[in-house]
Tab-separated table of C-alpha atoms and ligand atoms in Angstrom:
chain	number	residue	atom	x	y	z
A	1	UNK	CA	-177.893	-163.491	-76.816
A	2	UNK	CA	-175.557	-161.234	-74.855
A	3	UNK	CA	-171.990	-162.225	-74.625
A	4	UNK	CA	-170.994	-163.523	-71.197
A	5	UNK	CA	-167.223	-163.505	-71.586
A	6	UNK	CA	-166.928	-160.104	-69.930
A	7	UNK	CA	-168.070	-161.713	-66.725
A	8	UNK	CA	-164.941	-163.847	-66.720
A	9	UNK	CA	-162.743	-160.801	-67.289
A	10	UNK	CA	-164.541	-158.899	-64.529
A	11	UNK	CA	-164.114	-161.783	-62.123
A	12	UNK	CA	-160.422	-162.167	-62.946
A	13	UNK	CA	-159.850	-158.478	-62.290
A	14	UNK	CA	-161.907	-158.416	-59.108
A	15	UNK	CA	-160.222	-161.513	-57.627
A	16	UNK	CA	-156.788	-160.155	-58.470
A	17	UNK	CA	-157.462	-157.017	-56.435
A	18	UNK	CA	-158.447	-158.916	-53.311
A	19	UNK	CA	-155.470	-159.067	-50.963
A	20	UNK	CA	-157.152	-160.720	-47.996
A	21	UNK	CA	-159.317	-163.863	-47.903
A	22	UNK	CA	-162.293	-161.874	-46.564
A	23	UNK	CA	-162.114	-159.448	-49.526
A	24	UNK	CA	-161.951	-162.352	-51.911
A	25	UNK	CA	-165.091	-163.892	-50.434
A	26	UNK	CA	-166.879	-160.570	-50.839
A	27	UNK	CA	-165.890	-160.448	-54.488
A	28	UNK	CA	-167.037	-164.025	-54.926
A	29	UNK	CA	-170.506	-163.046	-53.692
A	30	UNK	CA	-170.804	-160.502	-56.502
A	31	UNK	CA	-170.539	-163.307	-59.059
A	32	UNK	CA	-171.666	-166.511	-57.454
A	33	UNK	CA	-173.684	-165.290	-54.458
A	34	UNK	CA	-177.453	-165.076	-54.092
A	35	UNK	CA	-177.577	-161.700	-55.802
A	36	UNK	CA	-174.563	-162.344	-58.013
A	37	UNK	CA	-174.362	-161.787	-61.755
A	38	UNK	CA	-174.254	-165.437	-62.650
A	39	UNK	CA	-177.124	-166.289	-60.372
A	40	UNK	CA	-179.161	-163.625	-62.151
A	41	UNK	CA	-178.246	-165.150	-65.507
A	42	UNK	CA	-179.367	-168.566	-64.304
A	43	UNK	CA	-182.662	-167.145	-63.070
A	44	UNK	CA	-183.194	-165.413	-66.408
A	45	UNK	CA	-183.042	-168.772	-68.197
A	46	UNK	CA	-186.561	-169.479	-67.045
A	47	UNK	CA	-187.970	-166.703	-69.211
A	48	UNK	CA	-186.318	-167.852	-72.403
A	49	UNK	CA	-188.139	-169.800	-75.082
A	50	UNK	CA	-187.414	-173.503	-74.843
A	51	UNK	CA	-185.190	-173.681	-77.950
A	52	UNK	CA	-182.808	-170.987	-76.612
A	53	UNK	CA	-182.779	-172.292	-73.054
A	54	UNK	CA	-180.471	-175.207	-73.655
A	55	UNK	CA	-177.679	-173.361	-75.432
A	56	UNK	CA	-177.822	-170.404	-73.063
A	57	UNK	CA	-177.849	-172.715	-70.050
A	58	UNK	CA	-174.685	-174.441	-71.259
A	59	UNK	CA	-173.035	-171.053	-71.775
A	60	UNK	CA	-173.911	-169.818	-68.301
A	61	UNK	CA	-172.623	-173.040	-66.717
A	62	UNK	CA	-169.353	-172.879	-68.624
A	63	UNK	CA	-168.828	-169.333	-67.434
A	64	UNK	CA	-169.706	-170.299	-63.863
A	65	UNK	CA	-167.154	-173.096	-63.936
A	66	UNK	CA	-164.446	-170.755	-65.143
A	67	UNK	CA	-165.282	-168.217	-62.467
A	68	UNK	CA	-165.097	-170.973	-59.862
A	69	UNK	CA	-161.703	-172.024	-61.170
A	70	UNK	CA	-160.494	-168.444	-60.993
A	71	UNK	CA	-161.823	-168.207	-57.448
A	72	UNK	CA	-160.008	-171.364	-56.335
A	73	UNK	CA	-156.778	-170.190	-57.917
A	74	UNK	CA	-157.114	-166.875	-56.120
A	75	UNK	CA	-157.814	-168.637	-52.818
A	76	UNK	CA	-154.755	-170.854	-53.222
A	77	UNK	CA	-152.614	-167.895	-54.147
A	78	UNK	CA	-153.679	-166.034	-50.991
A	79	UNK	CA	-153.043	-169.104	-48.798
A	80	UNK	CA	-149.633	-169.626	-50.345
A	81	UNK	CA	-148.762	-165.964	-49.845
A	82	UNK	CA	-149.813	-166.180	-46.190
A	83	UNK	CA	-147.683	-169.277	-45.706
A	84	UNK	CA	-144.674	-167.677	-47.389
A	85	UNK	CA	-144.995	-164.694	-45.147
A	86	UNK	CA	-145.222	-166.912	-42.067
A	87	UNK	CA	-142.170	-168.896	-43.126
A	88	UNK	CA	-140.247	-165.717	-43.725
A	89	UNK	CA	-141.103	-164.128	-40.384
A	90	UNK	CA	-141.254	-167.118	-38.025
A	91	UNK	CA	-138.149	-169.011	-37.184
A	92	UNK	CA	-137.956	-172.615	-36.229
A	93	UNK	CA	-136.213	-173.205	-32.909
A	94	UNK	CA	-134.560	-176.546	-33.462
A	95	UNK	CA	-133.308	-176.572	-29.865
A	96	UNK	CA	-136.841	-176.927	-28.409
A	97	UNK	CA	-137.462	-180.351	-26.898
A	98	UNK	CA	-139.721	-182.586	-28.967
A	99	UNK	CA	-143.205	-183.487	-27.779
A	100	UNK	CA	-142.183	-187.128	-27.548
A	101	UNK	CA	-144.292	-190.055	-26.530
A	102	UNK	CA	-144.898	-190.424	-22.807
A	103	UNK	CA	-143.999	-193.925	-21.728
A	104	UNK	CA	-146.107	-195.780	-19.200
A	105	UNK	CA	-144.759	-197.741	-16.292
A	106	UNK	CA	-145.704	-200.858	-14.454
A	107	UNK	CA	-147.636	-200.197	-11.252
A	108	UNK	CA	-145.506	-200.838	-8.158
A	109	UNK	CA	-147.961	-203.421	-6.842
A	110	UNK	CA	-147.822	-205.295	-10.160
A	111	UNK	CA	-144.029	-205.145	-10.064
A	112	UNK	CA	-143.999	-206.564	-6.576
A	113	UNK	CA	-146.498	-209.289	-7.524
A	114	UNK	CA	-144.338	-210.363	-10.454
A	115	UNK	CA	-141.249	-210.363	-8.292
A	116	UNK	CA	-142.915	-212.489	-5.619
A	117	UNK	CA	-144.198	-214.924	-8.267
A	118	UNK	CA	-140.752	-215.268	-9.849
A	119	UNK	CA	-139.096	-215.999	-6.495
A	120	UNK	CA	-141.642	-218.630	-5.465
A	121	UNK	CA	-141.616	-220.201	-8.908
A	122	UNK	CA	-137.885	-220.648	-8.558
A	123	UNK	CA	-138.558	-222.456	-5.277
A	124	UNK	CA	-140.893	-224.903	-7.036
A	125	UNK	CA	-144.252	-223.259	-6.305
A	126	UNK	CA	-147.046	-223.151	-8.870
A	127	UNK	CA	-148.732	-219.750	-9.375
A	128	UNK	CA	-152.544	-219.823	-9.393
A	129	UNK	CA	-155.317	-217.322	-9.971
A	130	UNK	CA	-158.860	-217.411	-8.615
A	131	UNK	CA	-162.186	-215.548	-8.496
A	132	UNK	CA	-162.536	-212.247	-6.662
A	133	UNK	CA	-166.245	-212.895	-6.120
A	134	UNK	CA	-166.229	-215.938	-3.899
A	135	UNK	CA	-168.943	-217.940	-2.211
A	136	UNK	CA	-168.971	-217.914	1.552
A	137	UNK	CA	-168.125	-221.604	1.788
A	138	UNK	CA	-164.706	-221.079	0.233
A	139	UNK	CA	-164.140	-217.684	1.837
A	140	UNK	CA	-165.182	-218.722	5.365
A	141	UNK	CA	-166.686	-222.133	6.078
A	142	UNK	CA	-164.065	-224.263	4.319
A	143	UNK	CA	-161.456	-222.336	6.279
A	144	UNK	CA	-162.960	-223.310	9.574
A	145	UNK	CA	-165.109	-220.199	10.130
A	146	UNK	CA	-168.612	-221.657	10.254
A	147	UNK	CA	-171.684	-219.488	9.825
A	148	UNK	CA	-172.334	-217.258	12.833
A	149	UNK	CA	-168.857	-217.983	14.215
A	150	UNK	CA	-167.345	-214.847	15.736
A	151	UNK	CA	-164.150	-215.417	13.738
A	152	UNK	CA	-166.039	-214.220	10.647
A	153	UNK	CA	-166.281	-210.752	12.112
A	154	UNK	CA	-162.473	-210.491	12.070
A	155	UNK	CA	-163.024	-209.505	8.459
A	156	UNK	CA	-165.659	-206.929	7.628
A	157	UNK	CA	-167.051	-208.017	4.327
A	158	UNK	CA	-168.618	-206.656	1.147
A	159	UNK	CA	-171.532	-208.973	0.384
A	160	UNK	CA	-172.847	-209.327	-3.171
A	161	UNK	CA	-176.640	-209.422	-3.660
A	162	UNK	CA	-176.641	-212.479	-5.924
A	163	UNK	CA	-176.154	-216.015	-4.699
A	164	UNK	CA	-174.180	-218.702	-6.482
A	165	UNK	CA	-175.800	-221.599	-8.372
A	166	UNK	CA	-176.117	-223.564	-5.135
A	167	UNK	CA	-177.744	-220.696	-3.273
A	168	UNK	CA	-174.635	-219.781	-1.305
A	169	UNK	CA	-174.072	-216.120	-0.433
A	170	UNK	CA	-171.384	-214.401	-2.491
A	171	UNK	CA	-168.774	-212.023	-1.107
A	172	UNK	CA	-165.879	-210.049	-2.489
A	173	UNK	CA	-163.179	-212.324	-1.135
A	174	UNK	CA	-161.737	-210.927	2.068
A	175	UNK	CA	-158.454	-212.768	1.636
A	176	UNK	CA	-156.713	-215.077	-0.823
A	177	UNK	CA	-157.006	-218.015	1.589
A	178	UNK	CA	-160.027	-219.537	-0.228
A	179	UNK	CA	-157.525	-220.299	-2.989
A	180	UNK	CA	-155.937	-222.889	-0.689
A	181	UNK	CA	-159.107	-224.970	-0.818
A	182	UNK	CA	-159.985	-224.218	-4.448
A	183	UNK	CA	-156.527	-225.118	-5.647
A	184	UNK	CA	-156.290	-228.253	-3.540
A	185	UNK	CA	-159.710	-229.506	-4.670
A	186	UNK	CA	-159.150	-228.847	-8.352
A	187	UNK	CA	-155.441	-229.329	-8.945
A	188	UNK	CA	-154.374	-232.198	-6.775
A	189	UNK	CA	-154.395	-235.321	-8.959
A	190	UNK	CA	-156.128	-238.180	-7.146
A	191	UNK	CA	-155.541	-236.410	-3.852
A	192	UNK	CA	-151.787	-236.872	-4.090
A	193	UNK	CA	-149.751	-234.024	-2.661
A	194	UNK	CA	-147.353	-232.304	-2.629
A	195	UNK	CA	-149.381	-229.154	-3.038
A	196	UNK	CA	-147.035	-226.240	-3.511
A	197	UNK	CA	-148.673	-223.084	-4.723
A	198	UNK	CA	-148.941	-219.355	-4.342
A	199	UNK	CA	-152.036	-217.368	-5.370
A	200	UNK	CA	-151.664	-213.607	-5.667
A	201	UNK	CA	-154.625	-211.328	-6.273
A	202	UNK	CA	-157.053	-208.640	-5.233
A	203	UNK	CA	-158.939	-208.835	-1.952
A	204	UNK	CA	-161.572	-206.579	-0.361
A	205	UNK	CA	-162.529	-205.428	3.112
A	206	UNK	CA	-164.492	-202.612	4.704
A	207	UNK	CA	-161.359	-200.963	5.998
A	208	UNK	CA	-159.454	-197.775	5.203
A	209	UNK	CA	-156.487	-195.969	6.763
A	210	UNK	CA	-152.751	-195.459	6.163
A	211	UNK	CA	-152.081	-199.198	6.156
A	212	UNK	CA	-155.496	-200.469	4.964
A	213	UNK	CA	-157.475	-199.937	1.784
A	214	UNK	CA	-160.899	-201.409	0.880
A	215	UNK	CA	-159.215	-203.087	-2.072
A	216	UNK	CA	-155.778	-204.502	-1.574
A	217	UNK	CA	-153.616	-207.377	-2.733
A	218	UNK	CA	-152.503	-210.505	-1.010
A	219	UNK	CA	-150.466	-213.482	-1.940
A	220	UNK	CA	-151.458	-216.802	-0.483
A	221	UNK	CA	-148.913	-219.560	-0.086
A	222	UNK	CA	-149.522	-223.221	0.623
A	223	UNK	CA	-147.215	-226.202	0.930
A	224	UNK	CA	-148.691	-229.535	1.932
A	225	UNK	CA	-146.897	-232.851	2.030
A	226	UNK	CA	-146.182	-235.683	4.446
A	227	UNK	CA	-143.916	-233.704	6.758
A	228	UNK	CA	-143.914	-229.966	6.025
A	229	UNK	CA	-143.351	-228.300	9.388
A	230	UNK	CA	-143.361	-224.883	10.962
A	231	UNK	CA	-139.569	-224.912	10.571
A	232	UNK	CA	-140.092	-225.163	6.808
A	233	UNK	CA	-142.408	-222.155	6.965
A	234	UNK	CA	-139.701	-220.151	8.735
A	235	UNK	CA	-137.028	-221.148	6.285
A	236	UNK	CA	-139.090	-220.724	3.114
A	237	UNK	CA	-140.492	-217.382	4.214
A	238	UNK	CA	-137.152	-216.022	5.379
A	239	UNK	CA	-135.467	-217.112	2.153
A	240	UNK	CA	-138.256	-215.505	0.172
A	241	UNK	CA	-137.815	-212.182	1.974
A	242	UNK	CA	-134.039	-212.254	1.648
A	243	UNK	CA	-134.409	-212.673	-2.079
A	244	UNK	CA	-137.222	-210.186	-2.324
A	245	UNK	CA	-135.243	-207.480	-0.524
A	246	UNK	CA	-131.884	-208.603	-1.959
A	247	UNK	CA	-130.232	-208.768	1.454
A	248	UNK	CA	-129.543	-211.392	4.102
A	249	UNK	CA	-130.197	-208.759	6.690
A	250	UNK	CA	-133.989	-208.910	7.029
A	251	UNK	CA	-135.362	-208.365	10.517
A	252	UNK	CA	-138.326	-210.667	11.096
A	253	UNK	CA	-140.509	-211.560	14.018
A	254	UNK	CA	-142.975	-214.453	14.165
A	255	UNK	CA	-145.591	-213.309	16.658
A	256	UNK	CA	-148.120	-215.828	18.068
A	257	UNK	CA	-151.595	-215.059	16.775
A	258	UNK	CA	-154.929	-216.642	15.955
A	259	UNK	CA	-156.504	-217.652	12.654
A	260	UNK	CA	-159.298	-220.230	12.451
A	261	UNK	CA	-157.567	-222.051	9.602
A	262	UNK	CA	-154.137	-222.531	11.155
A	263	UNK	CA	-152.870	-224.068	14.374
A	264	UNK	CA	-150.485	-222.785	15.575
A	265	UNK	CA	-150.877	-219.350	13.970
A	266	UNK	CA	-148.485	-216.442	13.728
A	267	UNK	CA	-148.268	-212.988	12.336
A	268	UNK	CA	-145.004	-212.121	10.631
A	269	UNK	CA	-143.645	-208.624	11.148
A	270	UNK	CA	-140.746	-207.062	9.369
A	271	UNK	CA	-138.736	-204.016	10.388
A	272	UNK	CA	-138.361	-201.096	7.985
A	273	UNK	CA	-134.656	-200.918	7.098
A	274	UNK	CA	-134.505	-197.264	6.138
A	275	UNK	CA	-136.622	-194.202	5.524
A	276	UNK	CA	-138.795	-192.256	7.951
A	277	UNK	CA	-140.084	-195.503	9.515
A	278	UNK	CA	-136.656	-197.142	10.028
A	279	UNK	CA	-136.787	-199.653	12.852
A	280	UNK	CA	-140.603	-199.705	13.044
A	281	UNK	CA	-142.334	-203.061	12.607
A	282	UNK	CA	-144.905	-203.618	9.878
A	283	UNK	CA	-147.108	-206.702	9.831
A	284	UNK	CA	-146.718	-208.321	6.447
A	285	UNK	CA	-148.254	-211.737	6.767
A	286	UNK	CA	-150.406	-214.192	8.617
A	287	UNK	CA	-149.210	-217.759	8.593
A	288	UNK	CA	-149.306	-221.074	10.372
A	289	UNK	CA	-149.654	-224.820	10.182
A	290	UNK	CA	-152.816	-225.636	8.244
A	291	UNK	CA	-155.637	-226.762	10.552
A	292	UNK	CA	-156.658	-230.451	10.266
A	293	UNK	CA	-160.252	-229.558	9.319
A	294	UNK	CA	-158.990	-227.413	6.437
A	295	UNK	CA	-156.798	-230.304	5.254
A	296	UNK	CA	-159.928	-232.447	5.349
A	297	UNK	CA	-161.662	-229.843	3.137
A	298	UNK	CA	-158.781	-230.202	0.682
A	299	UNK	CA	-159.987	-233.805	0.347
A	300	UNK	CA	-156.954	-235.106	2.228
A	301	UNK	CA	-156.450	-237.068	5.425
A	302	UNK	CA	-154.948	-234.816	8.118
A	303	UNK	CA	-153.388	-237.888	9.744
A	304	UNK	CA	-151.319	-238.303	6.602
A	305	UNK	CA	-150.692	-234.767	5.368
A	306	UNK	CA	-149.582	-231.543	6.955
A	307	UNK	CA	-148.069	-228.253	5.926
A	308	UNK	CA	-148.023	-224.517	6.222
A	309	UNK	CA	-149.866	-221.616	4.685
A	310	UNK	CA	-149.335	-217.910	4.670
A	311	UNK	CA	-151.206	-214.874	3.393
A	312	UNK	CA	-149.103	-211.756	2.882
A	313	UNK	CA	-150.039	-208.207	2.009
A	314	UNK	CA	-148.480	-207.231	-1.304
A	315	UNK	CA	-148.863	-203.486	-0.680
A	316	UNK	CA	-147.093	-203.999	2.627
A	317	UNK	CA	-144.176	-205.642	0.824
A	318	UNK	CA	-144.181	-202.777	-1.684
A	319	UNK	CA	-144.158	-200.235	1.156
A	320	UNK	CA	-141.099	-201.891	2.671
A	321	UNK	CA	-139.304	-202.336	-0.619
A	322	UNK	CA	-139.820	-198.769	-1.794
A	323	UNK	CA	-139.958	-196.998	1.581
A	324	UNK	CA	-143.544	-195.803	1.140
A	325	UNK	CA	-145.298	-194.928	4.397
A	326	UNK	CA	-148.896	-194.549	3.252
A	327	UNK	CA	-150.557	-197.407	1.414
A	328	UNK	CA	-153.246	-195.160	-0.074
A	329	UNK	CA	-150.608	-193.634	-2.376
A	330	UNK	CA	-150.703	-196.831	-4.418
A	331	UNK	CA	-154.339	-196.225	-5.432
A	332	UNK	CA	-154.616	-192.460	-5.827
A	333	UNK	CA	-153.149	-192.554	-9.339
A	334	UNK	CA	-150.982	-189.506	-8.734
A	335	UNK	CA	-148.501	-189.552	-11.599
A	336	UNK	CA	-145.877	-187.801	-9.485
A	337	UNK	CA	-145.908	-190.895	-7.293
A	338	UNK	CA	-146.353	-193.561	-9.959
A	339	UNK	CA	-143.796	-191.966	-12.291
A	340	UNK	CA	-141.057	-192.835	-9.814
A	341	UNK	CA	-141.465	-196.526	-10.559
A	342	UNK	CA	-140.926	-196.332	-14.312
B	1	DAH	N1	-156.074	-214.863	5.410
B	1	DAH	C1	-155.483	-214.196	6.532
B	1	DAH	C2	-155.890	-212.728	6.517
B	1	DAH	O1	-156.122	-212.207	5.473
B	1	DAH	C3	-154.008	-214.263	6.487
B	1	DAH	C4	-153.505	-215.644	6.692
B	1	DAH	C5	-153.209	-216.106	7.929
B	1	DAH	C6	-153.329	-216.485	5.616
B	1	DAH	C7	-152.731	-217.368	8.161
B	1	DAH	C8	-152.861	-217.764	5.807
B	1	DAH	C9	-152.562	-218.198	7.079
B	1	DAH	O2	-152.679	-218.620	4.821
B	1	DAH	O3	-152.070	-219.443	7.243
B	1	DAH	O4	-155.948	-212.118	7.525
C-alpha cells in the first residue's frame, strides 16, 4: 500500500502558493476535482481485493478530509486578507447621511375625513359607515328618484352585473345619501328620533375632470327631529366650516338648487381664501330640508318629523383647506404631492 501522506503535504504547499481565490480553486481541482489525485485513488479502490479495500478506503477518506480542511483554511485566509486590505484602503465617511426609514403619511383625504368626523362628533353627531355597492332602491328610489325618472340621469352610474338577494339592480353608490335611509331604518330605536348622523365614504360616478373623479369621497349629514329647520342647517354647516378652516371668516353662499330628496334644496359654495383661485367659488355641498317622502322611507311620519340633510365633497374641502386646484392630484399617488401632507 503506497503511503498517501505526501498528498497532504503537496496540497498544503499548493494551497499556500495560491494568492487569489481563482488560483486556489484551480489547485483544489488537482486534488479533489474530477481528474484529481484523490479521485484517482478512490477509483482505484475498485480494483483492490476485498480485504484491502476497507482499510485503503478509510485511508483515502481521511486524507480527503484533511485536504478539504486545508482548502477551507486557505479560503478563509484569502477572504480575511481581502477584507483586511479593503479595511486598510477604504475609509468610512461617518458624515454621510444614514439610509433611514422612510415614514409614511396619512392621505390628505383621510386627514380631512377624520377632521370632519371629529368636528361633527363634538356637535353630537354619530359617525356611520355603509356599503359602496348599493342597491338601486337605497341609491335612487328611496330618495325619491323612481325608476325611469329623469332625476336619475343627474348621476351617471356604474352598474354592477349582479343583483341583490331581492333581485334589485346593484350600483356603485353615486352619493352617500342612501346612508340617510339605511341609517334611519336600522339605527332609529322604535322610530324615535332624533337622528343625528354623518356618513363619510367613497362614491362613484362616470365623471372626470379637474374637479371630478370617477371615485371620490362624500360626507352625508342628517339631522331629523320635531323641529329641525333650514336655519339649523345654516348654523350647523357654517359652524362646521368655521371649525374646519379654523377661522370665522368663511365666505359661503347658499344657492337655490334642485335635488329629488330635499325641498327646498340648495347648493353650498365656498370662496377660496388664498392661492391661485382666491375669490373663486367652489361648490362643496348639496343640502336641503329632507323631502316628506324620504322621511316616510325612514319609517317616520313627515307630519311629525322634519330636518335637514347635506352631502359634501370631501376632496373639495381638502382642495380649499390645502389650496389644491386640481382634484386629480389626490389620486395620482405622486409622492412629491403626497409627501407635503406628512
Ligand atoms: N347626494 C347629492 C349629490 O351627490 C348631494 C346632496 C344634496 C346630499 C342634498 C344631500 C342633500 O343630503 O340634502 O349630488
